Amino acid sequence: MKIYKARAPMRIGFFGGGTDVSPYAEEHGGKVLNCTINLYVRCMLTTSTTPGILIRSLDLQEVSRQVSDREWDGKLALPQAVLDALPQLRPTTAGYKITMFSDAPPGSGLGSSSALVVSMLKLLYAVAGQNADPHQLAELAYRIERVDLGIPGGRQDQYSAVFGGMCVYHFGRDRVIVEPVLSDQTALLELESCLILGYIGDRQLLTRHLMTDQVQRLVKGDTLRLHHETKAFVDTAARLLREQRIADFGRLLHDAWEVKKAFSPHIAPPIVEEVYALARKHGAWGGKISGAGGGGFMVFACPFDRRLAIERALTEAGVIVRPFSFVTHGVQSWVVEEPDV
């Protein structure tokens, strides 16, 4: 029996977040710097003796079953939408089961939803014996989330899950350019050694409401200048990485965070401000929320010799410090043979 598996990495967004969201990206050009990490959304497809399609999320403890062609009994909207979007890639066997889980909770700010969609798409292409163009794969994932399901957000999560690594993504009206930042891994290793990733808890507002608020403020013109400033940080940050000026990169994170908070009053609720102030008090150069804001994971840049002290202070404050490493690959799939039981 063939067992198909896939995994897509999540990412830490460093600079330019929000400029990849419509309508800013189409009207002014978006630019984002992020890097994938060794936290994944993982999927597996196996055949089943029971006819039909069954989807099981191990971490959410939810199950969806297909009732008819595009009708489901269950709450797993994202994987259901992937299967609905690509009926031609569904396995031809009478019954099969898709099992999945995420290394981070929903609403983490690490792009887990997009990693799920990308991982499932890669899985289905592998089952069909087809290779998907990376840009087309990212755009299809974007369409499923933003158009088919109407979930507000940008494009950086889908592209980072597909391409992987430390990249600058240029988002225009008609195309996306992927620009790898580092050819020498020394800077990536040094940055990793100076970063702390901490989970501060569930977002206090739904991401949908937070993103809608940010877009409304942009359309009104309230935050257009702030989006321009946010985008301008990206080129500076990429240059600092190439020059291995990690301390200056960390200080730039602080400057960019001050601008990002002005996008919406909901980005940095009191708990976020308190945790950030605590990290700064113990020696962090800077940091930010990873994702739209409101909660989830925060990342802090600090001197190597201050890292343990900051981690202890954060842990005492209830923050869950999560070890991680950067990865330079995007989504992956593979197949193994197991004897029939």
Short mmCIF file of C-alpha atoms in Angstrom, two decimals:
data_model
loop_
_atom_site.label_atom_id
_atom_site.label_comp_id
_atom_site.label_asym_id
_atom_site.label_seq_id
_atom_site.Cartn_x
_atom_site.Cartn_y
_atom_site.Cartn_z
CA MET A 1 0.00 0.00 0.00
CA LYS A 2 1.29 3.42 -0.94
CA ILE A 3 1.21 6.14 1.69
CA TYR A 4 1.58 9.72 0.52
CA LYS A 5 2.92 12.43 2.81
CA ALA A 6 3.65 16.14 2.58
CA ARG A 7 4.77 18.94 4.85
CA ALA A 8 4.90 22.71 4.43
CA PRO A 9 6.93 24.99 6.70
CA MET A 10 5.62 27.96 8.63
CA ARG A 11 7.45 31.26 8.66
CA ILE A 12 8.54 34.19 10.77
CA GLY A 13 7.62 37.49 9.13
CA PHE A 14 10.27 40.12 9.79
CA PHE A 15 9.54 43.20 7.70
CA GLY A 16 6.92 44.50 5.28
CA GLY A 17 3.94 42.59 6.62
CA GLY A 18 0.67 44.17 5.50
CA THR A 19 2.05 45.47 2.22
CA ASP A 20 1.23 42.09 0.62
CA VAL A 21 -2.49 42.66 1.27
CA SER A 22 -4.91 44.01 -1.33
CA PRO A 23 -5.40 46.72 -2.41
CA TYR A 24 -1.95 48.01 -1.38
CA ALA A 25 0.01 45.30 -3.19
CA GLU A 26 -1.74 45.93 -6.53
CA GLU A 27 -1.75 49.73 -6.30
CA HIS A 28 1.67 50.43 -4.79
CA GLY A 29 3.60 47.17 -4.88
CA GLY A 30 4.15 45.11 -1.74
CA LYS A 31 7.44 43.89 -0.36
CA VAL A 32 7.97 41.42 2.50
CA LEU A 33 10.99 39.77 4.15
CA ASN A 34 10.39 36.46 5.91
CA CYS A 35 12.04 33.11 6.55
CA THR A 36 10.67 29.60 6.97
CA ILE A 37 11.27 27.64 10.19
CA ASN A 38 11.16 24.01 11.26
CA LEU A 39 7.52 24.08 12.32
CA TYR A 40 5.29 22.35 9.80
CA VAL A 41 1.78 21.41 8.82
CA ARG A 42 1.91 17.73 7.90
CA CYS A 43 -0.53 15.69 5.80
CA MET A 44 -0.86 12.01 4.95
CA LEU A 45 -3.14 10.23 2.50
CA THR A 46 -4.00 6.54 2.74
CA THR A 47 -6.59 4.35 1.06
CA SER A 48 -9.57 3.21 3.07
CA THR A 49 -11.97 0.27 2.85
CA THR A 50 -14.80 2.71 3.61
CA PRO A 51 -16.10 4.48 0.47
CA GLY A 52 -15.82 8.27 0.30
CA ILE A 53 -13.43 10.84 1.68
CA LEU A 54 -12.59 11.31 5.34
CA ILE A 55 -10.41 14.15 6.66
CA ARG A 56 -9.04 13.97 10.19
CA SER A 57 -7.21 16.76 12.02
CA LEU A 58 -5.25 15.25 14.90
CA ASP A 59 -4.46 18.53 16.64
CA LEU A 60 -7.94 20.04 16.27
CA GLN A 61 -9.59 16.69 17.00
CA GLU A 62 -12.08 17.26 14.19
CA VAL A 63 -13.32 15.00 11.40
CA SER A 64 -14.99 15.89 8.09
CA ARG A 65 -16.73 13.44 5.77
CA GLN A 66 -17.82 14.07 2.23
CA VAL A 67 -21.58 13.80 1.89
CA SER A 68 -21.84 14.56 -1.84
CA ASP A 69 -19.66 16.11 -4.54
CA ARG A 70 -19.17 19.51 -2.80
CA GLU A 71 -21.05 18.88 0.42
CA TRP A 72 -19.33 18.03 3.69
CA ASP A 73 -20.27 16.96 7.19
CA GLY A 74 -17.65 18.61 9.40
CA LYS A 75 -15.88 21.83 10.31
CA LEU A 76 -12.53 21.46 8.54
CA ALA A 77 -13.18 24.23 6.02
CA LEU A 78 -9.63 24.64 4.70
CA PRO A 79 -8.93 21.03 3.64
CA GLN A 80 -12.50 20.70 2.39
CA ALA A 81 -11.96 23.77 0.17
CA VAL A 82 -8.71 22.31 -1.21
CA LEU A 83 -10.46 19.12 -2.28
CA ASP A 84 -13.37 21.10 -3.74
CA ALA A 85 -10.96 23.28 -5.74
CA LEU A 86 -9.17 20.33 -7.38
CA PRO A 87 -11.67 17.55 -8.08
CA GLN A 88 -9.51 16.41 -10.99
CA LEU A 89 -6.66 15.56 -8.60
CA ARG A 90 -8.68 13.49 -6.19
CA PRO A 91 -7.57 9.86 -5.99
CA THR A 92 -9.58 7.47 -8.12
CA THR A 93 -9.86 4.87 -5.34
CA ALA A 94 -13.32 4.37 -3.84
CA GLY A 95 -12.27 5.47 -0.36
CA TYR A 96 -9.36 7.32 1.19
CA LYS A 97 -8.42 9.15 4.35
CA ILE A 98 -6.39 12.34 4.78
CA THR A 99 -4.80 12.84 8.19
CA MET A 100 -3.13 16.08 9.21
CA PHE A 101 -1.72 18.04 12.11
CA SER A 102 0.09 21.30 12.74
CA ASP A 103 3.13 21.96 14.91
CA ALA A 104 1.57 25.28 15.99
CA PRO A 105 -1.99 26.21 16.98
CA PRO A 106 -4.38 28.10 14.67
CA GLY A 107 -3.98 31.86 14.91
CA SER A 108 -0.30 31.49 15.77
CA GLY A 109 0.78 34.22 13.36
CA LEU A 110 3.24 31.84 11.71
CA GLY A 111 1.19 31.24 8.56
CA SER A 112 -0.14 27.83 9.62
CA SER A 113 -3.39 28.13 7.64
CA SER A 114 -1.54 28.74 4.38
CA ALA A 115 0.97 26.00 5.21
CA LEU A 116 -1.97 23.62 5.58
CA VAL A 117 -3.40 24.55 2.18
CA VAL A 118 0.00 24.34 0.47
CA SER A 119 0.79 21.01 2.13
CA MET A 120 -2.53 19.52 1.02
CA LEU A 121 -2.12 20.81 -2.53
CA LYS A 122 1.36 19.29 -2.75
CA LEU A 123 -0.06 16.02 -1.39
CA LEU A 124 -2.79 15.86 -4.03
CA TYR A 125 -0.37 16.66 -6.85
CA ALA A 126 1.92 13.89 -5.60
CA VAL A 127 -0.96 11.39 -5.54
CA ALA A 128 -1.83 12.37 -9.12
CA GLY A 129 1.81 11.99 -10.15
CA GLN A 130 2.02 15.62 -11.26
CA ASN A 131 4.45 18.45 -10.57
CA ALA A 132 2.96 21.87 -9.89
CA ASP A 133 4.70 25.09 -10.92
CA PRO A 134 5.69 26.82 -7.64
CA HIS A 135 4.14 30.17 -8.56
CA GLN A 136 0.93 28.47 -9.69
CA LEU A 137 0.85 26.44 -6.47
CA ALA A 138 1.19 29.58 -4.33
CA GLU A 139 -1.46 31.43 -6.35
CA LEU A 140 -3.86 28.49 -6.11
CA ALA A 141 -3.38 28.40 -2.34
CA TYR A 142 -4.03 32.14 -2.23
CA ARG A 143 -7.22 31.75 -4.27
CA ILE A 144 -8.56 28.99 -2.04
CA GLU A 145 -8.03 30.99 1.14
CA ARG A 146 -8.77 34.53 0.05
CA VAL A 147 -11.33 34.05 -2.75
CA ASP A 148 -13.06 30.70 -2.24
CA LEU A 149 -13.24 30.97 1.55
CA GLY A 150 -13.12 34.76 1.82
CA ILE A 151 -10.46 34.79 4.54
CA PRO A 152 -8.82 38.26 4.62
CA GLY A 153 -5.05 38.39 4.30
CA GLY A 154 -2.10 38.75 1.99
CA ARG A 155 0.09 36.53 -0.18
CA GLN A 156 3.31 36.14 1.80
CA ASP A 157 2.26 33.02 3.73
CA GLN A 158 1.43 30.98 0.63
CA TYR A 159 4.64 31.96 -1.16
CA SER A 160 6.90 31.33 1.83
CA ALA A 161 5.34 27.88 2.37
CA VAL A 162 6.01 27.01 -1.29
CA PHE A 163 9.47 28.55 -1.81
CA GLY A 164 11.02 28.52 1.68
CA GLY A 165 14.20 30.16 2.93
CA MET A 166 15.00 33.78 3.77
CA CYS A 167 13.48 35.72 0.89
CA VAL A 168 12.18 39.10 -0.13
CA TYR A 169 8.85 38.74 -1.93
CA HIS A 170 7.85 41.51 -4.33
CA PHE A 171 4.09 41.62 -4.87
CA GLY A 172 2.74 43.48 -7.88
CA ARG A 173 -0.50 43.61 -9.79
CA ASP A 174 0.38 40.89 -12.27
CA ARG A 175 3.35 39.01 -10.87
CA VAL A 176 5.31 38.05 -7.78
CA ILE A 177 9.12 38.07 -7.71
CA VAL A 178 10.91 35.81 -5.23
CA GLU A 179 14.34 37.16 -4.23
CA PRO A 180 16.51 34.89 -2.04
CA VAL A 181 18.46 37.10 0.35
CA LEU A 182 21.42 35.01 1.52
CA SER A 183 23.88 32.80 -0.31
CA ASP A 184 26.14 32.53 2.79
CA GLN A 185 24.44 30.69 5.67
CA THR A 186 26.60 32.40 8.31
CA ALA A 187 24.24 35.35 8.63
CA LEU A 188 21.25 33.01 8.96
CA LEU A 189 22.96 31.00 11.69
CA GLU A 190 23.98 34.16 13.54
CA LEU A 191 20.48 35.64 13.34
CA GLU A 192 18.97 32.37 14.55
CA SER A 193 21.33 32.36 17.55
CA CYS A 194 20.06 35.82 18.54
CA LEU A 195 16.30 35.18 18.19
CA ILE A 196 13.70 34.06 20.71
CA LEU A 197 10.28 32.81 19.63
CA GLY A 198 7.57 32.94 22.27
CA TYR A 199 3.88 32.08 22.29
CA ILE A 200 1.82 34.57 24.29
CA GLY A 201 -1.58 32.95 23.76
CA ASP A 202 -4.64 33.06 21.55
CA ARG A 203 -5.44 36.26 19.72
CA GLN A 204 -7.92 38.43 21.56
CA LEU A 205 -9.65 39.34 18.30
CA LEU A 206 -10.40 37.13 15.37
CA THR A 207 -7.82 37.52 12.62
CA ARG A 208 -10.68 38.19 10.20
CA HIS A 209 -11.72 41.29 12.18
CA LEU A 210 -8.13 42.45 12.63
CA MET A 211 -7.28 42.19 8.94
CA THR A 212 -10.57 43.82 7.93
CA ASP A 213 -9.84 46.73 10.26
CA GLN A 214 -6.37 47.20 8.78
CA VAL A 215 -7.68 47.13 5.20
CA GLN A 216 -10.45 49.61 5.99
CA ARG A 217 -7.94 52.02 7.51
CA LEU A 218 -5.74 51.70 4.43
CA VAL A 219 -8.61 52.30 2.00
CA LYS A 220 -9.60 55.42 3.93
CA GLY A 221 -6.04 56.67 3.56
CA ASP A 222 -5.36 56.64 7.29
CA THR A 223 -2.38 54.26 7.08
CA LEU A 224 -1.06 54.64 3.52
CA ARG A 225 2.05 56.49 4.71
CA LEU A 226 2.64 53.79 7.33
CA HIS A 227 2.49 51.09 4.66
CA HIS A 228 5.10 52.98 2.63
CA GLU A 229 7.34 53.22 5.70
CA THR A 230 6.89 49.54 6.48
CA LYS A 231 7.87 48.56 2.94
CA ALA A 232 10.96 50.77 3.07
CA PHE A 233 12.35 48.76 5.98
CA VAL A 234 12.64 45.63 3.81
CA ASP A 235 15.57 46.68 1.64
CA THR A 236 17.47 48.02 4.66
CA ALA A 237 16.89 44.78 6.56
CA ALA A 238 18.04 42.62 3.63
CA ARG A 239 21.22 44.70 3.33
CA LEU A 240 21.93 44.38 7.06
CA LEU A 241 21.56 40.60 6.81
CA ARG A 242 23.94 40.38 3.86
CA GLU A 243 26.46 42.47 5.82
CA GLN A 244 25.91 40.24 8.88
CA ARG A 245 24.98 43.26 11.01
CA ILE A 246 22.59 41.31 13.21
CA ALA A 247 22.45 43.83 16.07
CA ASP A 248 21.39 46.55 13.65
CA PHE A 249 18.83 44.14 12.16
CA GLY A 250 17.42 43.64 15.66
CA ARG A 251 17.23 47.37 16.34
CA LEU A 252 15.49 47.85 13.00
CA LEU A 253 12.87 45.34 14.14
CA HIS A 254 12.05 47.71 16.99
CA ASP A 255 11.68 50.67 14.62
CA ALA A 256 9.43 48.67 12.30
CA TRP A 257 7.32 47.41 15.22
CA GLU A 258 6.61 50.99 16.32
CA VAL A 259 5.32 51.74 12.82
CA LYS A 260 3.35 48.48 12.53
CA LYS A 261 1.46 49.13 15.77
CA ALA A 262 0.00 52.28 14.24
CA PHE A 263 -1.74 50.20 11.53
CA SER A 264 -4.54 49.37 13.97
CA PRO A 265 -5.14 49.75 17.71
CA HIS A 266 -5.90 46.03 17.83
CA ILE A 267 -2.41 44.87 16.78
CA ALA A 268 -0.81 45.31 20.20
CA PRO A 269 -3.28 44.72 23.07
CA PRO A 270 -1.96 45.28 26.63
CA ILE A 271 -0.56 41.75 27.01
CA VAL A 272 1.53 42.20 23.87
CA GLU A 273 2.86 45.57 25.04
CA GLU A 274 3.70 44.14 28.47
CA VAL A 275 5.59 41.17 27.06
CA TYR A 276 7.47 43.36 24.60
CA ALA A 277 8.45 45.84 27.34
CA LEU A 278 9.66 42.94 29.50
CA ALA A 279 11.92 41.62 26.75
CA ARG A 280 13.32 45.09 26.10
CA LYS A 281 13.92 45.62 29.81
CA HIS A 282 16.07 42.49 29.90
CA GLY A 283 18.17 43.48 26.91
CA ALA A 284 16.31 42.70 23.66
CA TRP A 285 17.22 44.94 20.73
CA GLY A 286 13.73 44.70 19.30
CA GLY A 287 10.98 42.36 18.25
CA LYS A 288 7.46 42.08 16.91
CA ILE A 289 4.32 40.04 16.59
CA SER A 290 4.62 37.42 13.87
CA GLY A 291 1.52 37.81 11.77
CA ALA A 292 -1.36 40.23 11.71
CA GLY A 293 -1.21 40.93 15.45
CA GLY A 294 -3.35 40.60 18.53
CA GLY A 295 -1.51 37.61 19.97
CA GLY A 296 0.03 34.32 18.91
CA PHE A 297 3.81 34.21 18.57
CA MET A 298 6.24 37.06 19.16
CA VAL A 299 9.86 37.10 18.06
CA PHE A 300 12.63 38.97 19.86
CA ALA A 301 16.17 39.78 18.73
CA CYS A 302 18.78 40.05 21.44
CA PRO A 303 22.52 39.76 22.16
CA PHE A 304 23.61 36.15 22.46
CA ASP A 305 24.65 36.59 26.09
CA ARG A 306 21.24 38.03 27.07
CA ARG A 307 19.20 35.26 25.51
CA LEU A 308 18.82 32.96 28.52
CA ALA A 309 17.97 35.84 30.87
CA ILE A 310 15.25 37.04 28.49
CA GLU A 311 13.90 33.51 28.05
CA ARG A 312 13.68 33.08 31.84
CA ALA A 313 11.86 36.40 32.25
CA LEU A 314 9.41 35.57 29.48
CA THR A 315 8.75 32.10 30.89
CA GLU A 316 8.07 33.53 34.34
CA ALA A 317 5.56 35.89 32.70
CA GLY A 318 3.69 32.95 31.17
CA VAL A 319 5.17 33.07 27.68
CA ILE A 320 5.88 29.66 26.13
CA VAL A 321 9.36 29.87 24.59
CA ARG A 322 9.52 27.67 21.49
CA PRO A 323 12.92 26.49 20.18
CA PHE A 324 13.20 26.65 16.40
CA SER A 325 15.63 26.63 13.51
CA PHE A 326 15.48 28.30 10.12
CA VAL A 327 14.97 26.02 7.10
CA THR A 328 15.80 26.84 3.51
CA HIS A 329 13.28 24.54 1.83
CA GLY A 330 9.62 24.98 1.03
CA VAL A 331 6.86 22.38 0.80
CA GLN A 332 7.94 18.76 0.33
CA SER A 333 6.16 15.52 -0.54
CA TRP A 334 7.15 11.86 -0.62
CA VAL A 335 5.67 8.39 -0.89
CA VAL A 336 6.43 5.21 1.04
CA GLU A 337 5.34 1.62 0.56
CA GLU A 338 3.91 -0.31 3.48
CA PRO A 339 2.63 -3.87 3.41
CA ASP A 340 -1.14 -4.26 3.32
CA VAL A 341 -2.57 -5.18 6.70
#
